Short mmCIF file of C-alpha atoms in Angstrom, two decimals:
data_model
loop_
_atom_site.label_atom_id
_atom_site.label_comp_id
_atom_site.label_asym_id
_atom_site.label_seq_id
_atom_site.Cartn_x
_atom_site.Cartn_y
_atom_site.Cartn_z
CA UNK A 195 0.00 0.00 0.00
CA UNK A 196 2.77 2.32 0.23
CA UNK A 197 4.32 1.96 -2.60
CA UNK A 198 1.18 2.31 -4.54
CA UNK A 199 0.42 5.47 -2.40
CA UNK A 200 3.92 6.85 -3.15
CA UNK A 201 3.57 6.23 -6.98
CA UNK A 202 -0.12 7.60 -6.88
CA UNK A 203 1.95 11.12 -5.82
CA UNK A 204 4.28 11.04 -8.01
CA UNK A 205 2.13 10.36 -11.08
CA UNK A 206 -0.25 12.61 -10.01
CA UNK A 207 2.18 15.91 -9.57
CA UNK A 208 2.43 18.36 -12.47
CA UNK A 209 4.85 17.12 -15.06
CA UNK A 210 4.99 13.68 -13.91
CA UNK A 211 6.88 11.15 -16.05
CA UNK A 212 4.85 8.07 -16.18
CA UNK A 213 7.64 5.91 -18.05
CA UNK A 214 10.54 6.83 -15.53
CA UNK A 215 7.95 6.19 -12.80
CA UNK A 216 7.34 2.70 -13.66
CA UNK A 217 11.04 2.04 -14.37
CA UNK A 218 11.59 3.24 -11.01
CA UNK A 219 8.56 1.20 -9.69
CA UNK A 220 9.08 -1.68 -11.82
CA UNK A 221 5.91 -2.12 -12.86
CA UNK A 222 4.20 -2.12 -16.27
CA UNK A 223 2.17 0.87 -17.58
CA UNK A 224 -0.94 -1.12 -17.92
CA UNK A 225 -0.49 -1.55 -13.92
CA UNK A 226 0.52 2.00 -13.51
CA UNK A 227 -2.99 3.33 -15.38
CA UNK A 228 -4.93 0.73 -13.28
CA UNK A 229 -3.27 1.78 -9.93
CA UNK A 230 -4.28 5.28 -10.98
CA UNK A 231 -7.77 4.99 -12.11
CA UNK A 232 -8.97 3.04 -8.97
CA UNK A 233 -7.39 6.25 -6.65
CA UNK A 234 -9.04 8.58 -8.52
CA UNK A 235 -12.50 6.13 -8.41
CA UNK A 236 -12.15 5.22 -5.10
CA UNK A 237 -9.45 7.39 -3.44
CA UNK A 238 -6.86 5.09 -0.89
CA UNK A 239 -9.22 2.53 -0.60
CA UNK A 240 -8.96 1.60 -4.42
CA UNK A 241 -5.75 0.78 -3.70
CA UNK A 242 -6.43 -2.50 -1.55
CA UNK A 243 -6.20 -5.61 -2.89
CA UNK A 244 -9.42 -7.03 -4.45
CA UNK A 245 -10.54 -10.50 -4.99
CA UNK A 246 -9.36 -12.72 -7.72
CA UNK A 247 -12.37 -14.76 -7.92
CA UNK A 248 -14.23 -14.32 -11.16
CA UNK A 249 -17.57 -12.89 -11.40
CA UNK A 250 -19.12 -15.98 -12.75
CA UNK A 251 -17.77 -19.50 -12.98
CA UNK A 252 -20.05 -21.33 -15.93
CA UNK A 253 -18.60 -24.69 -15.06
CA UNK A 254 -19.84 -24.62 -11.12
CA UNK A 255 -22.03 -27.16 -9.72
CA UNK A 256 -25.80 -26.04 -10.36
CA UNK A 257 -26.98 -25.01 -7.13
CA UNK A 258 -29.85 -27.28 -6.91
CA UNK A 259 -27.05 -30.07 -7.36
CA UNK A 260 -24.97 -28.58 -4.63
CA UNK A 261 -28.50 -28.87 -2.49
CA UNK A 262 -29.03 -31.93 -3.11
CA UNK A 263 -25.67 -33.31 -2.28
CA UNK A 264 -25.22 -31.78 0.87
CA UNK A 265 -29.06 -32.77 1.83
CA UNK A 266 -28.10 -36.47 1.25
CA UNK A 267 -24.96 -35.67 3.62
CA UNK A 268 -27.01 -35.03 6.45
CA UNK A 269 -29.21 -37.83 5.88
CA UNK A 270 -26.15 -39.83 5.69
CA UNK A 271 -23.06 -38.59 7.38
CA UNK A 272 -21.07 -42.16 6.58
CA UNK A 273 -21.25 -41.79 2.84
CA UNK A 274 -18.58 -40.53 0.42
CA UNK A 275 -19.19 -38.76 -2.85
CA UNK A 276 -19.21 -41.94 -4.75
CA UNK A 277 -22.08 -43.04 -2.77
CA UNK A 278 -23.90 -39.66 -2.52
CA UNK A 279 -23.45 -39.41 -6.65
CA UNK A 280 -24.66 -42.73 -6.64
CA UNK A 281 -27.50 -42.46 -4.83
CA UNK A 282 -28.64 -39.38 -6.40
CA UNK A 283 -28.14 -41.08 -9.84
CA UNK A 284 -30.44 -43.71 -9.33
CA UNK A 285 -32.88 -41.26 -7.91
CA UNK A 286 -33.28 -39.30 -11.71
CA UNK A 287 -30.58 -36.54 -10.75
CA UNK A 288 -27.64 -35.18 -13.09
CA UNK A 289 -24.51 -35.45 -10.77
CA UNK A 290 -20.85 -33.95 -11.61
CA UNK A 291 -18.05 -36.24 -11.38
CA UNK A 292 -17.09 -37.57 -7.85
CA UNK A 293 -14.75 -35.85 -7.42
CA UNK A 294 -16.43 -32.66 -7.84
CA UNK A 295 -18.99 -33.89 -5.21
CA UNK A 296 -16.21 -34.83 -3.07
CA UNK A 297 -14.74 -30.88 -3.77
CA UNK A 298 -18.13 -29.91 -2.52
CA UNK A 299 -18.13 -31.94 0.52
CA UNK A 300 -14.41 -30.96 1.06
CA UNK A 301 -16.03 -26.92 0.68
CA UNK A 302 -18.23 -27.15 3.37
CA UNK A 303 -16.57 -28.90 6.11
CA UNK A 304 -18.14 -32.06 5.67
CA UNK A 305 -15.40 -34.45 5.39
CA UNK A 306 -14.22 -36.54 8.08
CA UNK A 307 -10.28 -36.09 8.31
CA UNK A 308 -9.88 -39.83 9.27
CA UNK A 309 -11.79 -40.92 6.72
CA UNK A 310 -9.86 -42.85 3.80
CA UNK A 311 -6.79 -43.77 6.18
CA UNK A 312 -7.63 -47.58 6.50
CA UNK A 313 -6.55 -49.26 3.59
CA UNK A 314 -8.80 -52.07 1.92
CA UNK A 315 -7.90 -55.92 1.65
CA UNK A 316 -7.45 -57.66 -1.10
CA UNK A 317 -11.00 -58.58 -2.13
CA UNK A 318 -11.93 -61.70 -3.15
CA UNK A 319 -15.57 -62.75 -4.51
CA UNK A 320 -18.25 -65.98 -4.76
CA UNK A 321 -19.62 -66.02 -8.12
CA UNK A 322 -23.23 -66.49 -7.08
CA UNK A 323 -25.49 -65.31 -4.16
CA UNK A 324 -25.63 -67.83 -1.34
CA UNK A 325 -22.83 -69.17 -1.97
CA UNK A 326 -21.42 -68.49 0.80
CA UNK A 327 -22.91 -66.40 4.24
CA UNK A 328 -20.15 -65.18 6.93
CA UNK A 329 -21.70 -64.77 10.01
CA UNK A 330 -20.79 -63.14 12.91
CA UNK A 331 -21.03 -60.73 16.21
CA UNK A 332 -20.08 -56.77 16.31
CA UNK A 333 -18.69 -56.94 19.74
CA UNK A 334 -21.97 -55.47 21.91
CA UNK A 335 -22.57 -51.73 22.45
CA UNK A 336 -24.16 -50.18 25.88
CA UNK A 337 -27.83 -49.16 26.19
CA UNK A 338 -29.49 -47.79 29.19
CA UNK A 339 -30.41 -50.81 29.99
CA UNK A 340 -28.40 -53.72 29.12
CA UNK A 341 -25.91 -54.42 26.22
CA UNK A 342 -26.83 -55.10 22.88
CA UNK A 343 -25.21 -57.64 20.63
CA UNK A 344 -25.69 -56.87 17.36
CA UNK A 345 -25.60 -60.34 14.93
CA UNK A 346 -25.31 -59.68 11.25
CA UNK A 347 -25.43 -62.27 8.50
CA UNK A 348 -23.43 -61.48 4.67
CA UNK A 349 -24.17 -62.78 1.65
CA UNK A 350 -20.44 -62.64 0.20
CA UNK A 351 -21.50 -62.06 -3.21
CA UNK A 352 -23.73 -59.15 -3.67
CA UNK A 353 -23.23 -57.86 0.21
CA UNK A 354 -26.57 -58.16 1.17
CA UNK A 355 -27.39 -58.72 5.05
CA UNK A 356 -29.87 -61.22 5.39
CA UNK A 357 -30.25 -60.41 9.13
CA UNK A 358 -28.89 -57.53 11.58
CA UNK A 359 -30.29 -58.60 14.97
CA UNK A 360 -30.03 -56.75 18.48
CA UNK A 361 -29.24 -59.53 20.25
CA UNK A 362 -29.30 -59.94 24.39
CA UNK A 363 -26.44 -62.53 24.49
CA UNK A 364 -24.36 -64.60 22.25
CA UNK A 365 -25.64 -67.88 23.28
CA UNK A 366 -26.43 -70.98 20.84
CA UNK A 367 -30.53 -70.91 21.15
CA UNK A 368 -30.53 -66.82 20.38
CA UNK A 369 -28.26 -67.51 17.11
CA UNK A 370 -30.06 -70.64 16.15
CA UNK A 371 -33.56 -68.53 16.27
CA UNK A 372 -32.11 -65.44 13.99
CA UNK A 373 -30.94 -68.58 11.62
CA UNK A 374 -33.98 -70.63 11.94
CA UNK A 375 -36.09 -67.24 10.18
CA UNK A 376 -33.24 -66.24 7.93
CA UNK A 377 -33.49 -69.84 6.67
CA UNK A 378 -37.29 -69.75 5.92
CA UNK A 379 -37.11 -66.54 4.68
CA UNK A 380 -33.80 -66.23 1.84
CA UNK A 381 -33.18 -70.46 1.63
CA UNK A 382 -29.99 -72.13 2.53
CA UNK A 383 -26.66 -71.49 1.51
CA UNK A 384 -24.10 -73.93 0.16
CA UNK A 385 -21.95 -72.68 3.05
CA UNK A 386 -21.22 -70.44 5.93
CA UNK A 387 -17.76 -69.59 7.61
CA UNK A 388 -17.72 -67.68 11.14
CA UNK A 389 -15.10 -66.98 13.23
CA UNK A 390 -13.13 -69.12 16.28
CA UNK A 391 -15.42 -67.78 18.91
CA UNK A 392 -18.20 -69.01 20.93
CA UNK A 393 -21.39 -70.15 20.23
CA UNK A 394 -19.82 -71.84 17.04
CA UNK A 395 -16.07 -72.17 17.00
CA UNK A 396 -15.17 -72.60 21.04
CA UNK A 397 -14.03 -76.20 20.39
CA UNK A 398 -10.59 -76.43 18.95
CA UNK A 399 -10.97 -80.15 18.43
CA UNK A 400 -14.76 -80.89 18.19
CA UNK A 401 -17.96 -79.83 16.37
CA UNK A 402 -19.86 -77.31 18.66
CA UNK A 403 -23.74 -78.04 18.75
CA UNK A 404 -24.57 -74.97 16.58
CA UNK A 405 -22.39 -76.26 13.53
CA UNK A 406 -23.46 -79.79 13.99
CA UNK A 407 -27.25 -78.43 13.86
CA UNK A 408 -25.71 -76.31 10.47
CA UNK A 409 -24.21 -78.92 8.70
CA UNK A 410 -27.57 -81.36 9.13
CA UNK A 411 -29.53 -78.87 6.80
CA UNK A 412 -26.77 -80.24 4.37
CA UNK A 413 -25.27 -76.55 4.41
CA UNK A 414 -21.21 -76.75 4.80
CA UNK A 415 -19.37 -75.17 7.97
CA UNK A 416 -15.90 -73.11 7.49
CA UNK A 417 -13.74 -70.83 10.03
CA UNK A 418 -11.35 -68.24 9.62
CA UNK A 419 -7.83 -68.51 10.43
CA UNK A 420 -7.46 -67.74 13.95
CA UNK A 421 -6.22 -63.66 14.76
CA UNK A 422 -7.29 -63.48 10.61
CA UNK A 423 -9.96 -61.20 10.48
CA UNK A 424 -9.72 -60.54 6.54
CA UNK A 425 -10.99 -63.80 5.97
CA UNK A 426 -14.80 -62.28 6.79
CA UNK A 427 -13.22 -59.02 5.36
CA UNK A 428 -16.47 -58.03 3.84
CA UNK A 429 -18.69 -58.46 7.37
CA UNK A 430 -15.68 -56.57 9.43
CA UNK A 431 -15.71 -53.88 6.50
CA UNK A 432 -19.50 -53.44 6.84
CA UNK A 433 -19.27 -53.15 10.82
CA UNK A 434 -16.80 -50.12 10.15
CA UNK A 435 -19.60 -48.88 8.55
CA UNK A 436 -22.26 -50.07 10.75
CA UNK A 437 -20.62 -48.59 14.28
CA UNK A 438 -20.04 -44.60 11.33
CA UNK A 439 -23.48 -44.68 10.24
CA UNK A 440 -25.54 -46.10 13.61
CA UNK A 441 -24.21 -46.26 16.70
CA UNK A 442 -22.00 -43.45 16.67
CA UNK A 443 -23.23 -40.65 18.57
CA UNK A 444 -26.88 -42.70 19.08
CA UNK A 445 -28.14 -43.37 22.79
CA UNK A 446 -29.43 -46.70 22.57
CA UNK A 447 -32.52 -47.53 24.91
CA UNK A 448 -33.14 -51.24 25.22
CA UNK A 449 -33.67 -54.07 22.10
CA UNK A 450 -37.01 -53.04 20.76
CA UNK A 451 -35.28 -49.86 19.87
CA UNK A 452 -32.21 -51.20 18.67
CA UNK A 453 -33.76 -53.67 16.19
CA UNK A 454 -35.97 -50.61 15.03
CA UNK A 455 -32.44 -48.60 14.29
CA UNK A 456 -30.90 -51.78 12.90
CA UNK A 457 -33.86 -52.51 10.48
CA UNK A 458 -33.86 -48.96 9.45
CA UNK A 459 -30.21 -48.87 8.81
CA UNK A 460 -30.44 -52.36 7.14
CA UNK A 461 -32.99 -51.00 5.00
CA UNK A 462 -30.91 -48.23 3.95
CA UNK A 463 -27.97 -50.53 3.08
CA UNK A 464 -29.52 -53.12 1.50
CA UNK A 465 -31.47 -51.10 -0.93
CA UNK A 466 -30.19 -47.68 -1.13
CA UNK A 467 -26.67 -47.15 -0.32
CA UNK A 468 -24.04 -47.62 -3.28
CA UNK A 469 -21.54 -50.42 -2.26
CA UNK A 470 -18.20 -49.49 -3.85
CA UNK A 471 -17.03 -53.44 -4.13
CA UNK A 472 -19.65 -54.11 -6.10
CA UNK A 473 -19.62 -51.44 -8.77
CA UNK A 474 -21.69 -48.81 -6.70
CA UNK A 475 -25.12 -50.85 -7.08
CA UNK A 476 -26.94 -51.31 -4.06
CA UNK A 477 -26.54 -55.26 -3.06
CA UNK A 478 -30.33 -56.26 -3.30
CA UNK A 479 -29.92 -55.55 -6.96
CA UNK A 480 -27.17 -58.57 -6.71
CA UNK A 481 -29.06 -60.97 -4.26
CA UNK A 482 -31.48 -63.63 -5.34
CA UNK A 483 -32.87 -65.93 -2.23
CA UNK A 484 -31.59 -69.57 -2.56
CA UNK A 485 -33.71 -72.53 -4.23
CA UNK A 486 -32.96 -74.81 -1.39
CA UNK A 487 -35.71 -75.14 1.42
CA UNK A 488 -35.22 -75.13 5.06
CA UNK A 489 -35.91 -78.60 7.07
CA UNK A 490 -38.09 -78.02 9.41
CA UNK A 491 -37.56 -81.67 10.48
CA UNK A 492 -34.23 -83.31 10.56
#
């Protein structure tokens, strides 16, 4: 600023030379003109530094868009661009590339700065629904009264949960119940793998009851590898987003409650939310229920 003032005075004095002046400035005469027209517009105040951002920018985000982005953002604080664009796509809407949605995500404080830092697995894939379910427990989260114990069940190839339950234990009978109606309701698989833990993997050198009751409906049992959990990479993948999109931040009040969150949220993932493994489509798209019947008699 006081430079400019200082070459303002000389410029403007009687008998000025304007080429010297920018010699001695070194500056161009197109600045030197400029620098003089805003004083004499504006006085000292024309001499401040302006903003470089141009008065229109044809190739911004429509404003509807930008609405509609950052509406679905609320609704759904877990999801990246590629699953808002997604989303919005399949609801009739003209989306920008991702990464512009991401930009506008990134422009109004809406990205979580931890998000992308866990790196994914090397995915693997069963050709066809049902064959193959993993099965398993998130840990349990606190309600006001009691803990809940959330049991989810994966189809591995189109990532569809066939159940989410808010379970009050981790016992044998509660599991065999949530099986029991996922049975009658999608079919059996050819095969389901769990984990080492108890109610179906406790046994290092035996067949727990659970599997035994399992493998009788002619459906075949598999574990991961012990400390392995990228075996069920896929059902630990979906719990990251599970405890992001559900339970964090949420009071939970007893299991009624927590199966009406789960189903909601189940809802929402099954049908609606863009899976990024399987080519952004939603995994019901990719799930068909399984031709064979459950035994209700052994």
């Amino acid at each position: 600023m006081d430079l400019r003032l200082e070459f303002v005075a000389l410029a403007l004095a009687e008998g000025a030379n304007i080429t010297a002046l920018c010699e001695q400035f070194n500056i161009g005469r197109t600045t030197a003109y400029k620098w003089l027209k805003r004083f004499q517009c504006d006085g000292k105040d024309g001499l401040r530094d302006r903003s470089r951002r141009p008065h229109s920018s044809p190739n911004r985000t429509a404003h509807e868009s930008e609405k509609q982005i950052l509406a679905l953002n609320i609704e759904h604080t877990g999801w990246g661009a590629r699953k808002i664009k997604g989303c919005l796509e399949r609801r009739g809407s003209n989306m920008p590339a991702a990464s512009t949605v991401h930009a506008i995500l990134k422009r109004n404080e809406r990205i979580d700065p931890h998000a992308g830092l866990v790196k994914p697995f090397i995915r693997f894939e069963h050709e066809q629904p049902n064959d193959l379910w993993q099965m398993d427990f998130k840990g349990h989260v606190p309600m006001r009264t009691g803990r809940c114990h959330p049991l989810t069940l994966l189809d591995d190839h189109s990532r569809f949960f066939l159940t989410i339950a808010a379970c009050g234990n981790e016992q044998r009978n509660t599991v065999q119940a949530h099986l029991i109606n996922a049975f009658r309701l999608y079919g059996l698989p050819e095969r389901m793998t769990m984990d080492n833990g108890a109610p179906w993997g406790d046994e290092p050198d035996a067949y727990t009851g659970l599997e035994i009751w399992i493998m009788r409906q002619g459906v075949r049992v598999s574990h991961s590898r012990p400390y392995h959990p990228q075996t069920q990479g896929k059902l630990e993948r979906q719990h990251r987003s599970m405890i992001r999109e559900v339970f964090k931040g949420l009071c939970l009040i007893d299991l009624p409650s927590a199966q009406c969150t789960l189903d909601e949220w189940r809802k929402t993932y099954n049908y609606e939310r863009p899976h990024g493994g399987i080519g952004m489509q939603v995994p019901a798209s990719r799930y068909t229920p399984s031709a064979r019947e459950y035994q209700e008699v052994l």
